[in-house]
Amino acid sequence: EVESLPFGAVGMILGLKHTRTGDTLTSIIDSKDTLKSISPLPATISASVVSQSQSDIQAVQNALTSLSRTDPSVRWTEEDGQTLVHGLGALHLEIVEGRLKEEFGAHCSLGKRRVSYKECFSRTEDLVESLHWDKDVLGKPSNALIELAIRQLAEDEQGSDDWDGNLVIGPNGQPLPAATVPTGKITLELAAIIQGLLGPLSASPHTGLPITGTHITVRSFSLSLGSPPAALASASSTLLRQIFKNSGSQEILEPFISVKVSVPESGMGKVVKDLTENGGEIQEMLTDITSLSSLGGTNELTAFTPEGLYIPPQWISPSAVVSTDGSQDSTRQKRSVFAFSPLSKMLDYQSRLRSISGGQATFEMSPAGFRRVNQERKVEILQEIGRA
């Protein structure tokens, strides 16, 4: 054991049960110097966690909690009596499944992968509602009054990662953190209101999907003398849920990805047809010298010249032969297809692309955020999640 660690040293602290990756450990004397916590990317895919037996359920959930502390991009929820784990992609969930079994010894498996959709409040003008909450708490009368204004985020407004893409403004006009523990900046009453708002935002009353892209303003609130702060939590939760319920079904957002497919020119037509038939939007078709990261930019790579290189005869490697004018045979030259595509249509793309290209094509993917879907696609999504 040591009293202190110099810069660059690696140490271990035992007994920490409530910390997670991104937290700052400080002494009791000075707790003002804290580093900005990690804001993980929103989950785009989920899968059910199937325990081998009833007795393994609690152990699996404990393993998921421990895993989410070390990897903030992993989170798990319970919906309709089923445990769901949420991640950043199919490969991420495979890593999560492997860590659950190897590191934590959990007896479980992951079910079918499912894309994580979201819901967005569609009203663009402020909808102002208030609620007078008057009920007994622990046998004592409690009274709370709260007024909220809610609308869709404007194009020039940015949601908070802590609020899953939503923006919550306090009575003083300043953004509120998604912190339910009172601090020097957050009073006990505001912490209770924040706790109440988190529930309805995590699950829409219509679809059960998390809500994002919403601007909420806490215009005013009051708590009668002797009433516990929990009354404000109940009032804010009830009011926000009523607003969502009375506003009817809202817009649904679907995760999209940017994809670059490198394919011989002879197979480019099949690749383009497959992408468009599965909801993809073709952006560009170029000679294969551009990386996915340079799409929309100027960072292009130049091709190597054959000068100074040994080029085998055509009868040994026909595909490697370069013509005298420096251009490759058009039937063997690779082309790049750039597109945006729904993530839900790309979960099996590796096997699909191998089939249509004869194993000659490769692809790259990167997240491209969430997009609103049309009414036809909305019905398909509601049927998929069992809410049609």
JSON list of N, CA and C in Angstrom, two decimals, residues 9-49:
[
{"chain": "A", "resi": 9, "resn": "ALA", "atom": "N", "xyz": [2.37, 6.39, -12.95]},
{"chain": "A", "resi": 9, "resn": "ALA", "atom": "CA", "xyz": [2.29, 5.13, -12.21]},
{"chain": "A", "resi": 9, "resn": "ALA", "atom": "C", "xyz": [0.91, 4.53, -12.34]},
{"chain": "A", "resi": 10, "resn": "VAL", "atom": "N", "xyz": [0.83, 3.22, -12.20]},
{"chain": "A", "resi": 10, "resn": "VAL", "atom": "CA", "xyz": [-0.44, 2.49, -12.28]},
{"chain": "A", "resi": 10, "resn": "VAL", "atom": "C", "xyz": [-0.76, 1.95, -10.90]},
{"chain": "A", "resi": 11, "resn": "GLY", "atom": "N", "xyz": [-1.94, 2.26, -10.40]},
{"chain": "A", "resi": 11, "resn": "GLY", "atom": "CA", "xyz": [-2.36, 1.79, -9.08]},
{"chain": "A", "resi": 11, "resn": "GLY", "atom": "C", "xyz": [-3.71, 1.12, -9.13]},
{"chain": "A", "resi": 12, "resn": "MET", "atom": "N", "xyz": [-4.08, 0.51, -8.03]},
{"chain": "A", "resi": 12, "resn": "MET", "atom": "CA", "xyz": [-5.37, -0.19, -7.95]},
{"chain": "A", "resi": 12, "resn": "MET", "atom": "C", "xyz": [-6.03, 0.17, -6.63]},
{"chain": "A", "resi": 13, "resn": "ILE", "atom": "N", "xyz": [-7.30, 0.49, -6.69]},
{"chain": "A", "resi": 13, "resn": "ILE", "atom": "CA", "xyz": [-8.07, 0.82, -5.49]},
{"chain": "A", "resi": 13, "resn": "ILE", "atom": "C", "xyz": [-9.14, -0.25, -5.32]},
{"chain": "A", "resi": 14, "resn": "LEU", "atom": "N", "xyz": [-9.22, -0.80, -4.13]},
{"chain": "A", "resi": 14, "resn": "LEU", "atom": "CA", "xyz": [-10.19, -1.86, -3.84]},
{"chain": "A", "resi": 14, "resn": "LEU", "atom": "C", "xyz": [-11.43, -1.28, -3.18]},
{"chain": "A", "resi": 15, "resn": "GLY", "atom": "N", "xyz": [-12.56, -1.95, -3.39]},
{"chain": "A", "resi": 15, "resn": "GLY", "atom": "CA", "xyz": [-13.78, -1.60, -2.68]},
{"chain": "A", "resi": 15, "resn": "GLY", "atom": "C", "xyz": [-14.69, -0.60, -3.35]},
{"chain": "A", "resi": 16, "resn": "LEU", "atom": "N", "xyz": [-14.39, -0.20, -4.59]},
{"chain": "A", "resi": 16, "resn": "LEU", "atom": "CA", "xyz": [-15.24, 0.75, -5.29]},
{"chain": "A", "resi": 16, "resn": "LEU", "atom": "C", "xyz": [-16.40, 0.00, -5.96]},
{"chain": "A", "resi": 17, "resn": "LYS", "atom": "N", "xyz": [-17.62, 0.31, -5.53]},
{"chain": "A", "resi": 17, "resn": "LYS", "atom": "CA", "xyz": [-18.78, -0.41, -6.05]},
{"chain": "A", "resi": 17, "resn": "LYS", "atom": "C", "xyz": [-19.71, 0.48, -6.88]},
{"chain": "A", "resi": 18, "resn": "HIS", "atom": "N", "xyz": [-19.54, 1.78, -6.79]},
{"chain": "A", "resi": 18, "resn": "HIS", "atom": "CA", "xyz": [-20.48, 2.68, -7.46]},
{"chain": "A", "resi": 18, "resn": "HIS", "atom": "C", "xyz": [-19.80, 3.60, -8.47]},
{"chain": "A", "resi": 19, "resn": "THR", "atom": "N", "xyz": [-18.54, 3.36, -8.77]},
{"chain": "A", "resi": 19, "resn": "THR", "atom": "CA", "xyz": [-17.84, 4.15, -9.78]},
{"chain": "A", "resi": 19, "resn": "THR", "atom": "C", "xyz": [-17.95, 3.47, -11.14]},
{"chain": "A", "resi": 20, "resn": "ARG", "atom": "N", "xyz": [-17.69, 4.25, -12.18]},
{"chain": "A", "resi": 20, "resn": "ARG", "atom": "CA", "xyz": [-17.71, 3.71, -13.54]},
{"chain": "A", "resi": 20, "resn": "ARG", "atom": "C", "xyz": [-16.69, 4.46, -14.37]},
{"chain": "A", "resi": 21, "resn": "THR", "atom": "N", "xyz": [-16.41, 3.94, -15.55]},
{"chain": "A", "resi": 21, "resn": "THR", "atom": "CA", "xyz": [-15.43, 4.57, -16.43]},
{"chain": "A", "resi": 21, "resn": "THR", "atom": "C", "xyz": [-15.83, 6.02, -16.70]},
{"chain": "A", "resi": 22, "resn": "GLY", "atom": "N", "xyz": [-14.87, 6.94, -16.51]},
{"chain": "A", "resi": 22, "resn": "GLY", "atom": "CA", "xyz": [-15.14, 8.35, -16.73]},
{"chain": "A", "resi": 22, "resn": "GLY", "atom": "C", "xyz": [-15.32, 9.15, -15.46]},
{"chain": "A", "resi": 23, "resn": "ASP", "atom": "N", "xyz": [-15.51, 8.49, -14.31]},
{"chain": "A", "resi": 23, "resn": "ASP", "atom": "CA", "xyz": [-15.64, 9.20, -13.04]},
{"chain": "A", "resi": 23, "resn": "ASP", "atom": "C", "xyz": [-14.30, 9.76, -12.59]},
{"chain": "A", "resi": 24, "resn": "THR", "atom": "N", "xyz": [-14.34, 10.86, -11.84]},
{"chain": "A", "resi": 24, "resn": "THR", "atom": "CA", "xyz": [-13.14, 11.46, -11.27]},
{"chain": "A", "resi": 24, "resn": "THR", "atom": "C", "xyz": [-13.11, 11.20, -9.78]},
{"chain": "A", "resi": 25, "resn": "LEU", "atom": "N", "xyz": [-12.00, 10.64, -9.29]},
{"chain": "A", "resi": 25, "resn": "LEU", "atom": "CA", "xyz": [-11.83, 10.37, -7.86]},
{"chain": "A", "resi": 25, "resn": "LEU", "atom": "C", "xyz": [-11.08, 11.54, -7.24]},
{"chain": "A", "resi": 26, "resn": "THR", "atom": "N", "xyz": [-11.68, 12.16, -6.23]},
{"chain": "A", "resi": 26, "resn": "THR", "atom": "CA", "xyz": [-11.06, 13.30, -5.56]},
{"chain": "A", "resi": 26, "resn": "THR", "atom": "C", "xyz": [-11.08, 13.08, -4.06]},
{"chain": "A", "resi": 27, "resn": "SER", "atom": "N", "xyz": [-10.28, 13.86, -3.34]},
{"chain": "A", "resi": 27, "resn": "SER", "atom": "CA", "xyz": [-10.29, 13.79, -1.88]},
{"chain": "A", "resi": 27, "resn": "SER", "atom": "C", "xyz": [-11.48, 14.56, -1.34]},
{"chain": "A", "resi": 28, "resn": "ILE", "atom": "N", "xyz": [-11.80, 14.33, -0.06]},
{"chain": "A", "resi": 28, "resn": "ILE", "atom": "CA", "xyz": [-12.92, 15.02, 0.56]},
{"chain": "A", "resi": 28, "resn": "ILE", "atom": "C", "xyz": [-12.61, 16.51, 0.72]},
{"chain": "A", "resi": 29, "resn": "ILE", "atom": "N", "xyz": [-11.33, 16.83, 0.86]},
{"chain": "A", "resi": 29, "resn": "ILE", "atom": "CA", "xyz": [-10.92, 18.21, 1.10]},
{"chain": "A", "resi": 29, "resn": "ILE", "atom": "C", "xyz": [-11.21, 19.08, -0.11]},
{"chain": "A", "resi": 30, "resn": "ASP", "atom": "N", "xyz": [-10.87, 18.60, -1.29]},
{"chain": "A", "resi": 30, "resn": "ASP", "atom": "CA", "xyz": [-11.04, 19.39, -2.52]},
{"chain": "A", "resi": 30, "resn": "ASP", "atom": "C", "xyz": [-11.74, 18.55, -3.55]},
{"chain": "A", "resi": 31, "resn": "SER", "atom": "N", "xyz": [-13.02, 18.81, -3.77]},
{"chain": "A", "resi": 31, "resn": "SER", "atom": "CA", "xyz": [-13.81, 18.02, -4.72]},
{"chain": "A", "resi": 31, "resn": "SER", "atom": "C", "xyz": [-14.31, 18.87, -5.88]},
{"chain": "A", "resi": 32, "resn": "LYS", "atom": "N", "xyz": [-13.66, 20.03, -6.13]},
{"chain": "A", "resi": 32, "resn": "LYS", "atom": "CA", "xyz": [-14.09, 20.92, -7.21]},
{"chain": "A", "resi": 32, "resn": "LYS", "atom": "C", "xyz": [-13.46, 20.56, -8.55]},
{"chain": "A", "resi": 33, "resn": "ASP", "atom": "N", "xyz": [-12.24, 20.02, -8.50]},
{"chain": "A", "resi": 33, "resn": "ASP", "atom": "CA", "xyz": [-11.53, 19.73, -9.75]},
{"chain": "A", "resi": 33, "resn": "ASP", "atom": "C", "xyz": [-11.96, 18.37, -10.28]},
{"chain": "A", "resi": 34, "resn": "THR", "atom": "N", "xyz": [-12.88, 18.39, -11.20]},
{"chain": "A", "resi": 34, "resn": "THR", "atom": "CA", "xyz": [-13.37, 17.14, -11.81]},
{"chain": "A", "resi": 34, "resn": "THR", "atom": "C", "xyz": [-13.20, 17.21, -13.31]},
{"chain": "A", "resi": 35, "resn": "LEU", "atom": "N", "xyz": [-12.93, 16.07, -13.91]},
{"chain": "A", "resi": 35, "resn": "LEU", "atom": "CA", "xyz": [-12.81, 15.98, -15.36]},
{"chain": "A", "resi": 35, "resn": "LEU", "atom": "C", "xyz": [-14.17, 15.71, -15.98]},
{"chain": "A", "resi": 36, "resn": "LYS", "atom": "N", "xyz": [-14.33, 16.14, -17.22]},
{"chain": "A", "resi": 36, "resn": "LYS", "atom": "CA", "xyz": [-15.59, 15.91, -17.91]},
{"chain": "A", "resi": 36, "resn": "LYS", "atom": "C", "xyz": [-15.79, 14.42, -18.12]},
{"chain": "A", "resi": 37, "resn": "SER", "atom": "N", "xyz": [-16.99, 13.95, -17.78]},
{"chain": "A", "resi": 37, "resn": "SER", "atom": "CA", "xyz": [-17.27, 12.52, -17.90]},
{"chain": "A", "resi": 37, "resn": "SER", "atom": "C", "xyz": [-17.41, 12.12, -19.37]},
{"chain": "A", "resi": 38, "resn": "ILE", "atom": "N", "xyz": [-17.29, 10.83, -19.62]},
{"chain": "A", "resi": 38, "resn": "ILE", "atom": "CA", "xyz": [-17.40, 10.30, -20.97]},
{"chain": "A", "resi": 38, "resn": "ILE", "atom": "C", "xyz": [-18.87, 10.28, -21.41]},
{"chain": "A", "resi": 39, "resn": "SER", "atom": "N", "xyz": [-19.13, 10.77, -22.61]},
{"chain": "A", "resi": 39, "resn": "SER", "atom": "CA", "xyz": [-20.48, 10.75, -23.17]},
{"chain": "A", "resi": 39, "resn": "SER", "atom": "C", "xyz": [-20.52, 9.70, -24.28]},
{"chain": "A", "resi": 40, "resn": "PRO", "atom": "N", "xyz": [-21.03, 8.50, -23.99]},
{"chain": "A", "resi": 40, "resn": "PRO", "atom": "CA", "xyz": [-21.02, 7.44, -25.01]},
{"chain": "A", "resi": 40, "resn": "PRO", "atom": "C", "xyz": [-21.99, 7.74, -26.15]},
{"chain": "A", "resi": 41, "resn": "LEU", "atom": "N", "xyz": [-21.71, 7.18, -27.30]},
{"chain": "A", "resi": 41, "resn": "LEU", "atom": "CA", "xyz": [-22.60, 7.30, -28.44]},
{"chain": "A", "resi": 41, "resn": "LEU", "atom": "C", "xyz": [-23.92, 6.59, -28.15]},
{"chain": "A", "resi": 42, "resn": "PRO", "atom": "N", "xyz": [-25.03, 7.05, -28.72]},
{"chain": "A", "resi": 42, "resn": "PRO", "atom": "CA", "xyz": [-26.31, 6.38, -28.48]},
{"chain": "A", "resi": 42, "resn": "PRO", "atom": "C", "xyz": [-26.31, 4.98, -29.07]},
{"chain": "A", "resi": 43, "resn": "ALA", "atom": "N", "xyz": [-26.96, 4.07, -28.38]},
{"chain": "A", "resi": 43, "resn": "ALA", "atom": "CA", "xyz": [-27.03, 2.68, -28.84]},
{"chain": "A", "resi": 43, "resn": "ALA", "atom": "C", "xyz": [-27.84, 2.59, -30.12]},
{"chain": "A", "resi": 44, "resn": "THR", "atom": "N", "xyz": [-27.42, 1.73, -31.02]},
{"chain": "A", "resi": 44, "resn": "THR", "atom": "CA", "xyz": [-28.11, 1.56, -32.31]},
{"chain": "A", "resi": 44, "resn": "THR", "atom": "C", "xyz": [-28.67, 0.17, -32.49]},
{"chain": "A", "resi": 45, "resn": "ILE", "atom": "N", "xyz": [-28.33, -0.77, -31.61]},
{"chain": "A", "resi": 45, "resn": "ILE", "atom": "CA", "xyz": [-28.78, -2.14, -31.78]},
{"chain": "A", "resi": 45, "resn": "ILE", "atom": "C", "xyz": [-28.92, -2.78, -30.41]},
{"chain": "A", "resi": 46, "resn": "SER", "atom": "N", "xyz": [-29.83, -3.70, -30.28]},
{"chain": "A", "resi": 46, "resn": "SER", "atom": "CA", "xyz": [-30.06, -4.37, -29.00]},
{"chain": "A", "resi": 46, "resn": "SER", "atom": "C", "xyz": [-30.34, -5.85, -29.24]},
{"chain": "A", "resi": 47, "resn": "ALA", "atom": "N", "xyz": [-30.28, -6.61, -28.18]},
{"chain": "A", "resi": 47, "resn": "ALA", "atom": "CA", "xyz": [-30.55, -8.05, -28.26]},
{"chain": "A", "resi": 47, "resn": "ALA", "atom": "C", "xyz": [-31.06, -8.52, -26.90]},
{"chain": "A", "resi": 48, "resn": "SER", "atom": "N", "xyz": [-31.90, -9.52, -26.92]},
{"chain": "A", "resi": 48, "resn": "SER", "atom": "CA", "xyz": [-32.39, -10.09, -25.67]},
{"chain": "A", "resi": 48, "resn": "SER", "atom": "C", "xyz": [-31.31, -10.96, -25.04]},
{"chain": "A", "resi": 49, "resn": "VAL", "atom": "N", "xyz": [-31.27, -10.96, -23.72]},
{"chain": "A", "resi": 49, "resn": "VAL", "atom": "CA", "xyz": [-30.31, -11.77, -22.97]},
{"chain": "A", "resi": 49, "resn": "VAL", "atom": "C", "xyz": [-31.06, -12.96, -22.40]}
]
